[in-house]
Phi, psi and omega in degrees: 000346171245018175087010199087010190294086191333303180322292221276351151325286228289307199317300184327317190270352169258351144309321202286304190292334177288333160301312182098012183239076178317309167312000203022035166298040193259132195291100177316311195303312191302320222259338169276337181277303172323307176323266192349299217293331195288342174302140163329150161323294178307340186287310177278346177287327186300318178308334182291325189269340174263004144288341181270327145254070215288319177320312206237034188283114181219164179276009175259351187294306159327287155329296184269328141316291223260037154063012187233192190248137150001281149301312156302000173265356185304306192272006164263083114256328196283327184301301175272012151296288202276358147250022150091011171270353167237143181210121195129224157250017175172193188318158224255336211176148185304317183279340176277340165306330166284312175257043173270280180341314190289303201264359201244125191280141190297318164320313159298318164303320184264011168286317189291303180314285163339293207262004138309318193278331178298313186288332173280002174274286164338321171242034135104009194271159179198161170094217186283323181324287188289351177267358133335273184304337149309300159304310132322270182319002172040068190242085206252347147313315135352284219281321190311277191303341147342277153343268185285348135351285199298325192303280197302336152321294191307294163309311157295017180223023156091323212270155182298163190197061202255341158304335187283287229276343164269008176274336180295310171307321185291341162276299186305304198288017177220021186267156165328160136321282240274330170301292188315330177271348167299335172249023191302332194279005185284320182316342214250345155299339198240132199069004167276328181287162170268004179298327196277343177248154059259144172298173148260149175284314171331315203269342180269345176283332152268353186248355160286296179334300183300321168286353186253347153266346171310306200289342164297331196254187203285145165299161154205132169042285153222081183256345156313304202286326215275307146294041172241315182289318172292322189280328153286333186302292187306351200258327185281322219233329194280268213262049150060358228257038175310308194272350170296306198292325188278351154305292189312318172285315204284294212288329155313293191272010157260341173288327199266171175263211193245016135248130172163173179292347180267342174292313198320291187282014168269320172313323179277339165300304172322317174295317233261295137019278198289337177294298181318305213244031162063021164272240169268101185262356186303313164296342186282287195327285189313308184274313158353273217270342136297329164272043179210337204304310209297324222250144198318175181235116169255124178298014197239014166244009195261003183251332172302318174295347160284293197330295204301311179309320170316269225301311186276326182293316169310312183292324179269329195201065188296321171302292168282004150303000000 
């Protein structure tokens, strides 16, 4: 367990003689969690904030978790030198990061999360590095563009992202009210790629769920198409159920205008429609990719503008799709 590390040998072996345990079984967590305890207060909140952020561990990151200044952490910095519990720039070694982690009460933890993820937000960090710490900190309102951040990072560099996309549902269903209808069109990420299919009934039996608590709360803005768009979903992939869901989806993309990311994708459900029941999709595709032409280039537009583009090359030009 220690990799061979000479310190914690020779401790281990001076524990074992003083113990009378010839065998040198002495429990390594207990004799570094003892270490810790003999340290200053300031000493063990610093060990704390660098087991808990070990990646992004800096003395200004310290500084603004424990509220003190620069110089003032120097001598618990000095400290947990000379007891071999820091070496570098942060913990000496993996097992003392356990057993800090080990000694730190869950409540307390998931406060240190919260305020690691706050300080890499302050400095421009985004995607998984700060949705890690959020998550821990069981913030799932936090945690969300995050979340979908990393999704789209991801995709856009090709790597699969059907792990993403369920950690994306898992958020929107522990999020806040008042988040979820800021964010409902993020469900449309999900199950869409082509990484995601075949759906699961599980994932479309929460995104029924999810719509059914939606449909409890106060309309806000266009969260009608948006159960509307779900609500075709289930009707296309559940029950088979294609000229239902595209009534639904037609009557959904005549209320909107005719640009924006909520047409887009009801436009593009409708193609996906019209190819099942072998009618015309050229016009869904053509209004798809126009209600999309105007609006800025966001990452937070790429993976619809991949779908939409897939869907208008086969259909409009299948030789060069």
């Amino acid at each position: 367990r220690t990799g061979g590390n000479p310190l914690f040998v020779i401790e281990l072996a001076r524990q074992a003689l003083e113990q009378g345990e010839a065998s040198g079984t002495a429990d390594l967590q207990a004799l570094l969690g003892a270490r810790l305890q003999r340290c200053s207060a300031t000493a063990q909140q610093l060990a704390a904030v660098a087991a808990v952020a070990p990646e992004h561990f800096t003395v200004e990151l310290a500084a603004a978790v424990t509220g003190q200044s620069a110089l003032a952490l120097m001598p618990a910095w000095r400290e947990l030198e000379q007891r071999g519990l820091f070496a570098g720039h942060g913990l000496a070694h993996d097992l003392i990061q356990d057993a800090v982690l080990a000694a730190l009460p869950e409540p307390i933890l998931r406060v240190l999360h919260g305020q690691v993820a706050q300080y890499l937000e302050s400095q421009g960090r985004q995607g998984a590095a700060v949705l890690r710490h959020w998550t821990a900190a069981e913030d799932a309102d936090r945690a969300l563009p995050h979340a979908a951040h990393q999704l789209y990072a991801a995709s856009a560099a090709g790597l699969p992202t059907m792990a993403l996309e369920h950690e994306l549902l898992q958020l929107l269903e522990r999020s806040s009210d008042a988040v979820l209808m800021n964010n409902l069109w993020l469900s449309a990420e999900i199950a869409t790629s082509e990484a995601a299919l075949p759906p699961s009934t599980e994932v479309w039996s929460r995104l029924r769920t999810l719509r059914h608590r939606v449909e409890k709360l106060a309309p806000q803005g266009n969260s009608a198409s948006w159960v509307a768009f779900e609500t075709a979903r289930q009707r296309f992939f559940m029950e088979q159920s294609i000229e239902a869901a595209q009534t639904i989806l037609a009557a959904a993309a005549d209320a909107l205008p005719p640009s924006g990311i909520e047409r887009a994708y009801l436009d593009w459900a409708l193609a996906g429609c019209a190819i099942q029941l072998r009618g015309d999709p050229r016009v869904h595709a053509k209004r798809a990719k126009a209600a999309l032409a105007g609006l800025p280039e966001q990452i937070s537009l790429s993976r619809v503008r991949k779908l939409i583009d897939t869907v208008a090359a086969l259909v409009l030009d299948p030789v060069e799709g």
